[in-house]
Amino acid sequence: MADKKKKKKALDLDRRGMPKQPVDVRIRNFDEVALGYTEQLAIEEAKRCLVCKKPKCVKNCPVEIDIGAFMNVVAEGDFAAGVRILKEKNLLPAVCGRVCPQEDQCEMECALVKKKGELAIGRVERFLADWEATQDEIEVPEIPPSTGRRVAVVGGGPAGLTVAGDLIRQGHGVTIFEALHEMGGVLIYGIPEFRLPKRIVKREINYLARLGVEMITDFVIGKTRTIDSLLEEFDAVFIGSGAGLPWFMDIPGENLNGVYSANEYLTRMNLMKGYKFPDSGTPITNHKRVAVIGGGNVAMDCARTALRLGADTHIIYRRSTEELPARLEEIENAEEEGVVFQLLTLPLRYIGDERGWVKEIECLRMELGEPDASGRRRPIPIEGSETIMPFDAVICAIGNSPNPLIAQTTPGLRIGRKGNIETDDETGKTSKDRVWAGGDVATGAATVILAMGAGRKAARSIHDYLSSLPPPKSSAMG
Amino acid sequence: MFEVLESRMIVPNMHQLVFDAPAVAKAAQPGQFIIVRAEEDGERIPLSLSDWDAERGTVTAIVMNAGNTTSKIAALETGSRVPTVVGPLGNASEIDKFGSVVCLCGCYGIGSIYPVARALKAKGNTVYTIIEGRSSYLLYWEDKLRAVSDGIAHITRDGTIGFKGHVSRLGEVMASFNDRIDRVVINGCTLLMKRGSDETRSMGIKTIANLNPIMIDGTGMCGVCRVTVGKTTKFACVDGPDFDAHEVDWEELFQRRKSYVPEEARPLRTSRSEKHKCRSMKAGA
Ligand SMILES: Cc1cc2nc3c(=O)[nH]c(=O)nc-3n(C[C@H](O)[C@H](O)[C@H](O)COP(=O)(O)OP(=O)(O)OC[C@H]3O[C@@H](n4cnc5c(N)ncnc54)[C@H](O)[C@@H]3O)c2cc1C
Ligand SMILES: Cc1cc2nc3c(=O)[nH]c(=O)nc-3n(C[C@H](O)[C@H](O)[C@H](O)COP(=O)(O)OP(=O)(O)OC[C@H]3O[C@@H](n4cnc5c(N)ncnc54)[C@H](O)[C@@H]3O)c2cc1C
Ligand code: SF4
Ligand code: SF4
Ligand code: FES
């Protein structure tokens, strides 16, 4: 982190800091860590924006929010106007303001970056969205008369929600089918409460319900019904089923008790509310020393969750600080909270006790060699550096790929090498007639805003297609 | 919400539940399962499909009251509603013309093997059913099974019906059918499946078991249902739940099923539940 942090420190000049729960308090609760800007802080920060003529920030936001325009109105204290500008482009600003990797997106090339510290765009965005939630009446846009066309959306994550929101506002009927018992995808089952409170996600989902989106949970496409069967009933289908299949490393001892996938660990905690057990039904074991394998957002979320359950928690990552793929803010938070980073370390095998529970990890130390295909320096094992460390739990957070259920049951759908559904970059069209896809299922595990961007493009293309059709015979018009 | 159209104890500790779940009923196949939550914030637990009626839109499960969540399901009253009934999950059992097939079942598996036996019979196989249990008064669905079987036999620990003793007598029981057996299918508690497959291994008969590891989502998302089959790791919910029983690492399955035993004991100490008596369950099955 040292390097990532140094870069950050030098830049964090005028930027208004984010109020947070004090470290010693927050490591004992699951409440949100970042408390959000006050009106005062938001106005001060917005005033720093230069409202550039050719803004790099807008170009680097995957959904091209008109950032200068909303900063302008926030600077004047007109929050309602700010919300309208945000919502034109972003259906889930309260979510994106919290979880976008802003340092790699909108804030990366902000004109202020060099001299004064880039504008805290995400924080102002979050402030606006949260401000709106405190208002009595959330504005619901007028929905045009029904076109009589119906679209099925598979998966209630950010991609699916965006498609649903965009199409319902064009007057099309939309039904979302979600495999789990709650809508929201990774926003509900993956990202923890202390980073993204579930009530915020639920608020956005309720908003869609108010717009008239029909949501059917506990319905697995590929099992309960196939895509082909949906096509008999709906004019178009969008697949936004995410990348939910967890990877393991295929090393000895991985099936010992106490070895989890990140998905299992986070699902038990978030979706099933394991931290409330036995008031909730699903148990989670309180471990003493937890190793989290990986260095992305998922790994940080697991580590900070385990820490809050009282474990001495270590991140084990095979590359160095610079390559940690997680958001900077989360790396910093994890470090502050006391997560130990064991970098340049590779697990070789898990060793179990006589009852079949993991008790130790054998690791190998690494050093950095020449850059590999990804441009990052390749970690090379240091011979003879094997060490054995005691741990009573391991959470494997090394990645996910798309779940094959839909691919296996949908003839005519072209699937890429990594199990992803192949789509046209511009339209989200798949190889199958009347079927679109987008988000993690097409790209592999990526980000919330990219999934939403893909949803937006697909919605546009679906709308074009539906508009090209003759009026439906059933005449459900108006 | 899904309505409970029927809920009753059919033999001690074993409950028959019929849910109103038309979409599941329409797609159901033998060997598949559903995931049910008994209440909001409740645990998701897998239950095999023991029967269904696509026209009425209903699915039937046989639930053994084994712990925290199953006791809540057992206590559901007819007319009540549960928040989740999702499925059908898992792959359908392989149904082909194999010749003579033995369906070995016990516990909740007496129910879940019924659709398998029915489909095997319809495909033209000779079907022999062997029902295993502690005592005759714990056995159920005999009529249903008889209707789809060419022969039926029992093994009870107390000898109140059929052969007296354990699954270790499987060889003799099978011999009583006087037929060459081409395949064995086993549904029920883990211990029954393991012991049954130990017997058939020495007889060299291909054997399929319907595995029951701990599950959460049932769609391949969490990986908690990992089982080792033929040295490779499989997710029982999407790769199974049927597997070649002779390839399964049974010790690992027993161990993994015990992951949450200390935690699950907590709510039980505070909430009353019928004490379950099936011995194989106690062994962690
Ligand atoms: C722990 C964690 C932390 C993350 N942190 C960040 C972060 O800080 N910032 C960021 O930008 N991104 C982050 N991400 C990544 C981000 O959450 C994903 O890129 C994004 O959610 C992808 O959206 P999606 O709509 O494509 O898929 P998902 O959010 O995965 O939603 C897919 C939905 O489809 C459902 N589904 C799947 N199969 C079926 C089926 N057959 N039938 C019906 N429904 C189905 C799933 O249950 C799920 O609800 C994180 C991811 C994880 C796991
Ligand atoms: C594919 C499949 C089909 C099944 N079919 C049936 C059925 O038709 N009827 C029936 O009565 N039971 C069935 N089971 C077993 C049933 O799911 C468990 O008995 C139930 O989950 C126990 O929950 P509990 O809270 O009541 O018990 P607990 O007190 O939680 O535990 C009792 C034992 O059940 C096992 N168990 C706990 N949680 C789960 C879980 N989420 N998934 C699987 N096992 C678990 C553990 O090994 C534990 O030792 C099936 C299991 C699987 C995987
Ligand atoms: S949506 Fe994300 S990338 Fe775009 S402006 Fe907001 S925080 Fe930045
Ligand atoms: S680049 Fe920075 S300063 Fe310029 S408009 Fe965007 S946020 Fe404002
Ligand atoms: S139950 Fe989660 S992957 Fe099988």
Short mmCIF file of C-alpha atoms in Angstrom, two decimals, chain A residues 77-396:
data_model
loop_
_atom_site.label_atom_id
_atom_site.label_comp_id
_atom_site.label_asym_id
_atom_site.label_seq_id
_atom_site.Cartn_x
_atom_site.Cartn_y
_atom_site.Cartn_z
CA GLY A 77 -26.94 24.50 -2.79
CA ASP A 78 -29.53 23.37 -5.35
CA PHE A 79 -29.42 19.68 -4.51
CA ALA A 80 -32.68 18.78 -6.22
CA ALA A 81 -31.27 19.98 -9.53
CA GLY A 82 -28.11 17.98 -8.87
CA VAL A 83 -30.11 14.82 -8.32
CA ARG A 84 -31.93 15.30 -11.62
CA ILE A 85 -28.64 15.64 -13.51
CA LEU A 86 -27.23 12.54 -11.83
CA LYS A 87 -30.30 10.43 -12.44
CA GLU A 88 -30.33 11.23 -16.14
CA LYS A 89 -27.31 8.98 -16.48
CA ASN A 90 -27.05 6.92 -13.34
CA LEU A 91 -29.86 4.88 -11.90
CA LEU A 92 -27.94 3.97 -8.75
CA PRO A 93 -25.94 7.04 -7.63
CA ALA A 94 -26.05 6.11 -3.94
CA VAL A 95 -24.38 2.85 -4.85
CA CYS A 96 -21.83 4.20 -7.33
CA GLY A 97 -20.84 7.11 -5.12
CA ARG A 98 -19.88 4.47 -2.56
CA VAL A 99 -18.31 1.66 -4.54
CA CYS A 100 -16.97 2.99 -7.86
CA PRO A 101 -13.16 2.75 -8.07
CA GLN A 102 -13.08 6.51 -8.65
CA GLU A 103 -9.29 6.73 -8.64
CA ASP A 104 -9.28 4.61 -11.81
CA GLN A 105 -12.32 6.29 -13.35
CA CYS A 106 -13.85 9.75 -13.10
CA GLU A 107 -11.30 11.18 -10.66
CA MET A 108 -8.25 9.75 -12.41
CA GLU A 109 -7.62 12.59 -14.84
CA CYS A 110 -9.51 15.42 -13.16
CA ALA A 111 -7.95 18.79 -14.01
CA LEU A 112 -7.25 19.32 -10.32
CA VAL A 113 -5.35 16.10 -9.95
CA LYS A 114 -1.84 17.52 -10.10
CA LYS A 115 -2.05 20.78 -8.23
CA LYS A 116 -4.78 20.57 -5.65
CA GLY A 117 -5.94 17.02 -5.41
CA GLU A 118 -8.65 15.60 -7.68
CA LEU A 119 -12.24 16.51 -7.00
CA ALA A 120 -14.01 14.01 -4.72
CA ILE A 121 -16.68 13.29 -7.35
CA GLY A 122 -17.90 10.03 -5.82
CA ARG A 123 -18.37 11.60 -2.41
CA VAL A 124 -20.47 14.46 -3.76
CA GLU A 125 -22.46 12.00 -5.84
CA ARG A 126 -23.13 9.93 -2.74
CA PHE A 127 -24.11 13.03 -0.79
CA LEU A 128 -26.71 13.98 -3.40
CA ALA A 129 -28.22 10.53 -3.52
CA ASP A 130 -28.41 10.33 0.27
CA TRP A 131 -29.88 13.82 0.43
CA GLU A 132 -32.61 12.77 -1.96
CA ALA A 133 -33.46 9.82 0.26
CA THR A 134 -34.16 12.18 3.16
CA GLN A 135 -36.74 14.11 1.11
CA ASP A 136 -40.38 13.23 1.56
CA GLU A 137 -41.36 12.53 -2.00
CA ILE A 138 -38.88 10.93 -4.34
CA GLU A 139 -39.70 12.11 -7.83
CA VAL A 140 -41.05 9.33 -9.98
CA PRO A 141 -40.75 10.16 -13.65
CA GLU A 142 -43.81 9.95 -15.82
CA ILE A 143 -44.07 6.64 -17.64
CA PRO A 144 -45.27 6.83 -21.25
CA PRO A 145 -48.29 4.73 -22.25
CA SER A 146 -47.61 1.01 -22.54
CA THR A 147 -46.15 -0.14 -25.84
CA GLY A 148 -47.56 -3.61 -25.25
CA ARG A 149 -44.06 -5.08 -25.59
CA ARG A 150 -42.56 -7.18 -22.82
CA VAL A 151 -38.97 -7.83 -21.86
CA ALA A 152 -37.63 -10.52 -19.51
CA VAL A 153 -34.52 -9.65 -17.53
CA VAL A 154 -32.49 -12.48 -16.02
CA GLY A 155 -30.70 -11.46 -12.82
CA GLY A 156 -31.43 -8.64 -10.40
CA GLY A 157 -27.90 -7.19 -10.18
CA PRO A 158 -26.80 -3.74 -11.38
CA ALA A 159 -26.88 -4.75 -15.06
CA GLY A 160 -30.40 -6.15 -14.89
CA LEU A 161 -31.72 -3.31 -12.75
CA THR A 162 -30.41 -0.74 -15.22
CA VAL A 163 -31.99 -2.47 -18.19
CA ALA A 164 -35.27 -2.70 -16.30
CA GLY A 165 -35.21 0.96 -15.28
CA ASP A 166 -34.40 2.19 -18.78
CA LEU A 167 -36.99 0.06 -20.56
CA ILE A 168 -39.88 0.67 -18.18
CA ARG A 169 -39.38 4.39 -18.72
CA GLN A 170 -39.91 3.81 -22.45
CA GLY A 171 -43.25 2.20 -21.78
CA HIS A 172 -42.19 -1.43 -22.17
CA GLY A 173 -43.29 -4.07 -19.69
CA VAL A 174 -40.39 -5.53 -17.72
CA THR A 175 -40.16 -8.67 -15.57
CA ILE A 176 -36.97 -9.52 -13.68
CA PHE A 177 -36.28 -13.15 -12.75
CA GLU A 178 -33.85 -13.54 -9.85
CA ALA A 179 -32.43 -16.86 -8.64
CA LEU A 180 -31.93 -15.82 -5.03
CA HIS A 181 -34.62 -14.76 -2.60
CA GLU A 182 -33.58 -11.11 -2.80
CA MET A 183 -32.96 -8.69 -5.63
CA GLY A 184 -29.70 -6.77 -5.96
CA GLY A 185 -27.07 -9.30 -7.04
CA VAL A 186 -23.62 -8.74 -5.59
CA LEU A 187 -24.86 -5.49 -4.04
CA ILE A 188 -26.95 -7.61 -1.67
CA TYR A 189 -25.13 -10.91 -1.27
CA GLY A 190 -21.52 -9.78 -1.74
CA ILE A 191 -20.62 -6.24 -0.73
CA PRO A 192 -20.91 -5.99 3.07
CA GLU A 193 -23.23 -3.78 5.05
CA PHE A 194 -20.35 -1.66 6.41
CA ARG A 195 -19.49 -0.56 2.88
CA LEU A 196 -22.90 -0.50 1.23
CA PRO A 197 -25.89 -0.58 3.60
CA LYS A 198 -28.57 -2.92 2.30
CA ARG A 199 -31.31 -0.36 2.92
CA ILE A 200 -29.74 1.78 0.19
CA VAL A 201 -29.91 -1.02 -2.33
CA LYS A 202 -33.45 -1.85 -1.25
CA ARG A 203 -34.47 1.77 -1.68
CA GLU A 204 -33.32 1.71 -5.30
CA ILE A 205 -35.12 -1.57 -5.89
CA ASN A 206 -38.33 -0.19 -4.38
CA TYR A 207 -38.03 2.75 -6.70
CA LEU A 208 -38.01 0.39 -9.69
CA ALA A 209 -40.99 -1.45 -8.25
CA ARG A 210 -42.83 1.87 -8.05
CA LEU A 211 -42.05 2.46 -11.71
CA GLY A 212 -43.89 -0.81 -12.38
CA VAL A 213 -41.08 -3.32 -12.85
CA GLU A 214 -42.29 -6.81 -11.97
CA MET A 215 -39.77 -8.75 -9.88
CA ILE A 216 -39.90 -12.50 -9.43
CA THR A 217 -37.40 -13.90 -6.93
CA ASP A 218 -36.61 -17.58 -6.26
CA PHE A 219 -36.66 -18.30 -9.97
CA VAL A 220 -33.64 -19.87 -11.65
CA ILE A 221 -33.43 -19.43 -15.39
CA GLY A 222 -31.97 -22.58 -16.88
CA LYS A 223 -33.74 -24.62 -14.20
CA THR A 224 -37.21 -23.31 -13.40
CA ARG A 225 -37.54 -22.10 -17.00
CA THR A 226 -35.20 -21.84 -19.97
CA ILE A 227 -34.34 -18.80 -22.07
CA ASP A 228 -36.16 -20.41 -25.00
CA SER A 229 -39.31 -20.70 -22.93
CA LEU A 230 -39.02 -17.02 -21.96
CA LEU A 231 -38.74 -16.12 -25.64
CA GLU A 232 -42.14 -17.67 -26.26
CA GLU A 233 -43.72 -15.23 -23.84
CA PHE A 234 -41.51 -12.14 -24.08
CA ASP A 235 -40.42 -10.03 -27.06
CA ALA A 236 -36.82 -9.81 -25.85
CA VAL A 237 -34.59 -11.24 -23.13
CA PHE A 238 -31.67 -9.58 -21.36
CA ILE A 239 -29.23 -11.82 -19.46
CA GLY A 240 -27.46 -10.12 -16.56
CA SER A 241 -26.64 -13.17 -14.48
CA GLY A 242 -23.23 -11.98 -13.32
CA ALA A 243 -20.09 -13.95 -12.61
CA GLY A 244 -21.08 -16.01 -9.63
CA LEU A 245 -19.05 -19.21 -9.96
CA PRO A 246 -16.23 -19.19 -7.39
CA TRP A 247 -12.73 -20.34 -8.27
CA PHE A 248 -10.58 -22.46 -6.04
CA MET A 249 -6.84 -22.93 -6.45
CA ASP A 250 -6.92 -26.71 -6.76
CA ILE A 251 -4.32 -27.24 -4.05
CA PRO A 252 -4.28 -29.99 -1.41
CA GLY A 253 -6.58 -29.53 1.57
CA GLU A 254 -9.03 -27.17 -0.11
CA ASN A 255 -12.04 -29.24 0.94
CA LEU A 256 -11.15 -29.17 4.64
CA ASN A 257 -13.74 -27.66 6.94
CA GLY A 258 -13.00 -23.98 7.51
CA VAL A 259 -11.99 -23.37 3.90
CA TYR A 260 -14.61 -21.12 2.25
CA SER A 261 -15.10 -19.46 -1.07
CA ALA A 262 -15.51 -15.70 -0.69
CA ASN A 263 -19.04 -16.16 -2.03
CA GLU A 264 -19.96 -18.63 0.69
CA TYR A 265 -18.47 -16.49 3.43
CA LEU A 266 -20.04 -13.26 2.23
CA THR A 267 -23.39 -14.87 1.42
CA ARG A 268 -23.62 -16.36 4.90
CA MET A 269 -22.86 -12.95 6.34
CA ASN A 270 -24.73 -10.58 4.06
CA LEU A 271 -27.62 -12.29 2.34
CA MET A 272 -28.31 -14.72 5.18
CA LYS A 273 -27.38 -12.25 7.94
CA GLY A 274 -25.05 -14.75 9.65
CA TYR A 275 -23.74 -12.07 11.98
CA LYS A 276 -27.16 -12.08 13.66
CA PHE A 277 -27.16 -15.85 14.23
CA PRO A 278 -28.98 -17.42 16.07
CA ASP A 279 -31.63 -14.72 15.48
CA SER A 280 -31.19 -15.41 11.78
CA GLY A 281 -31.15 -19.04 10.68
CA THR A 282 -27.79 -19.43 8.98
CA PRO A 283 -24.72 -20.05 11.12
CA ILE A 284 -21.23 -18.70 10.66
CA THR A 285 -18.30 -19.94 12.70
CA ASN A 286 -16.32 -17.47 14.78
CA HIS A 287 -12.75 -18.20 13.79
CA LYS A 288 -9.66 -16.98 15.62
CA ARG A 289 -7.11 -16.59 12.83
CA VAL A 290 -8.39 -16.11 9.30
CA ALA A 291 -6.37 -16.06 6.08
CA VAL A 292 -7.94 -14.42 3.04
CA ILE A 293 -6.35 -15.42 -0.25
CA GLY A 294 -6.42 -12.65 -2.90
CA GLY A 295 -6.04 -8.89 -3.15
CA GLY A 296 -9.17 -7.47 -4.77
CA ASN A 297 -12.28 -5.78 -3.39
CA VAL A 298 -13.71 -9.18 -2.62
CA ALA A 299 -10.69 -10.10 -0.51
CA MET A 300 -10.83 -6.79 1.38
CA ASP A 301 -14.53 -7.31 2.08
CA CYS A 302 -13.93 -10.82 3.43
CA ALA A 303 -10.99 -9.69 5.56
CA ARG A 304 -12.83 -6.76 7.08
CA THR A 305 -15.84 -8.98 7.77
CA ALA A 306 -13.74 -11.63 9.53
CA LEU A 307 -12.03 -8.89 11.52
CA ARG A 308 -15.38 -7.60 12.72
CA LEU A 309 -16.22 -11.09 13.93
CA GLY A 310 -13.14 -10.86 16.12
CA ALA A 311 -10.54 -12.76 14.10
CA ASP A 312 -6.88 -11.96 13.69
CA THR A 313 -7.08 -11.51 9.93
CA HIS A 314 -4.38 -11.77 7.25
CA ILE A 315 -4.51 -11.05 3.53
CA ILE A 316 -2.29 -13.43 1.57
CA TYR A 317 -1.49 -12.11 -1.90
CA ARG A 318 1.12 -13.37 -4.32
CA ARG A 319 2.09 -10.04 -5.86
CA SER A 320 3.16 -6.77 -4.21
CA THR A 321 1.31 -3.72 -2.89
CA GLU A 322 1.30 -1.95 -6.22
CA GLU A 323 -0.66 -4.72 -7.89
CA LEU A 324 -3.38 -5.02 -5.24
CA PRO A 325 -6.47 -4.66 -7.43
CA ALA A 326 -8.79 -3.42 -4.67
CA ARG A 327 -10.02 0.16 -4.39
CA LEU A 328 -7.48 2.35 -2.64
CA GLU A 329 -9.96 3.46 0.00
CA GLU A 330 -10.72 -0.13 0.97
CA ILE A 331 -7.03 -1.07 1.20
CA GLU A 332 -6.50 1.89 3.50
CA ASN A 333 -9.55 1.05 5.58
CA ALA A 334 -8.44 -2.56 5.91
CA GLU A 335 -4.96 -1.53 6.99
CA GLU A 336 -6.27 1.00 9.50
CA GLU A 337 -8.58 -1.61 10.98
CA GLY A 338 -5.69 -3.97 11.57
CA VAL A 339 -5.79 -6.45 8.68
CA VAL A 340 -2.26 -7.83 8.25
CA PHE A 341 -0.97 -7.91 4.66
CA GLN A 342 1.26 -10.83 3.78
CA LEU A 343 2.32 -9.90 0.28
CA LEU A 344 4.44 -11.85 -2.20
CA THR A 345 3.11 -15.01 -0.57
CA LEU A 346 1.58 -18.02 -2.28
CA PRO A 347 -0.39 -20.77 -0.48
CA LEU A 348 0.80 -24.26 -1.42
CA ARG A 349 -1.48 -26.45 0.65
CA TYR A 350 -3.84 -26.45 3.62
CA ILE A 351 -3.10 -28.79 6.49
CA GLY A 352 -5.96 -30.24 8.55
CA ASP A 353 -6.36 -31.53 12.07
CA GLU A 354 -7.65 -34.98 12.95
CA ARG A 355 -11.27 -33.72 12.77
CA GLY A 356 -10.89 -32.47 9.24
CA TRP A 357 -10.61 -28.77 10.05
CA VAL A 358 -7.91 -26.58 8.55
CA LYS A 359 -5.20 -25.70 11.09
CA GLU A 360 -2.22 -24.52 9.04
CA ILE A 361 -1.25 -23.16 5.66
CA GLU A 362 1.99 -23.91 3.94
CA CYS A 363 3.13 -20.91 1.90
CA LEU A 364 5.94 -19.99 -0.40
CA ARG A 365 7.51 -16.52 -0.51
CA MET A 366 7.79 -14.81 -3.90
CA GLU A 367 9.90 -12.07 -5.46
CA LEU A 368 9.10 -9.87 -8.44
CA GLY A 369 10.61 -10.70 -11.81
CA GLU A 370 10.08 -9.37 -15.35
CA PRO A 371 6.69 -7.93 -16.39
CA ASP A 372 4.25 -10.53 -17.71
CA ALA A 373 1.58 -10.28 -20.41
CA SER A 374 -0.56 -8.06 -18.17
CA GLY A 375 2.36 -5.62 -17.78
CA ARG A 376 2.64 -6.44 -14.11
CA ARG A 377 5.87 -7.86 -12.75
CA ARG A 378 5.64 -11.60 -12.52
CA PRO A 379 5.95 -13.10 -9.04
CA ILE A 380 8.66 -15.78 -8.93
CA PRO A 381 8.92 -18.31 -6.10
CA ILE A 382 11.94 -18.04 -3.84
CA GLU A 383 13.36 -21.52 -3.54
CA GLY A 384 13.37 -23.05 -0.10
CA SER A 385 11.19 -20.30 1.37
CA GLU A 386 8.33 -22.60 2.39
CA THR A 387 6.82 -21.65 5.73
CA ILE A 388 3.94 -23.04 7.74
CA MET A 389 1.56 -20.62 9.45
CA PRO A 390 -1.31 -21.45 11.82
CA PHE A 391 -4.82 -20.47 10.64
CA ASP A 392 -8.20 -21.93 11.58
CA ALA A 393 -10.00 -20.59 8.52
CA VAL A 394 -9.19 -19.75 4.92
CA ILE A 395 -11.33 -17.64 2.60
CA CYS A 396 -10.49 -18.08 -1.03
#
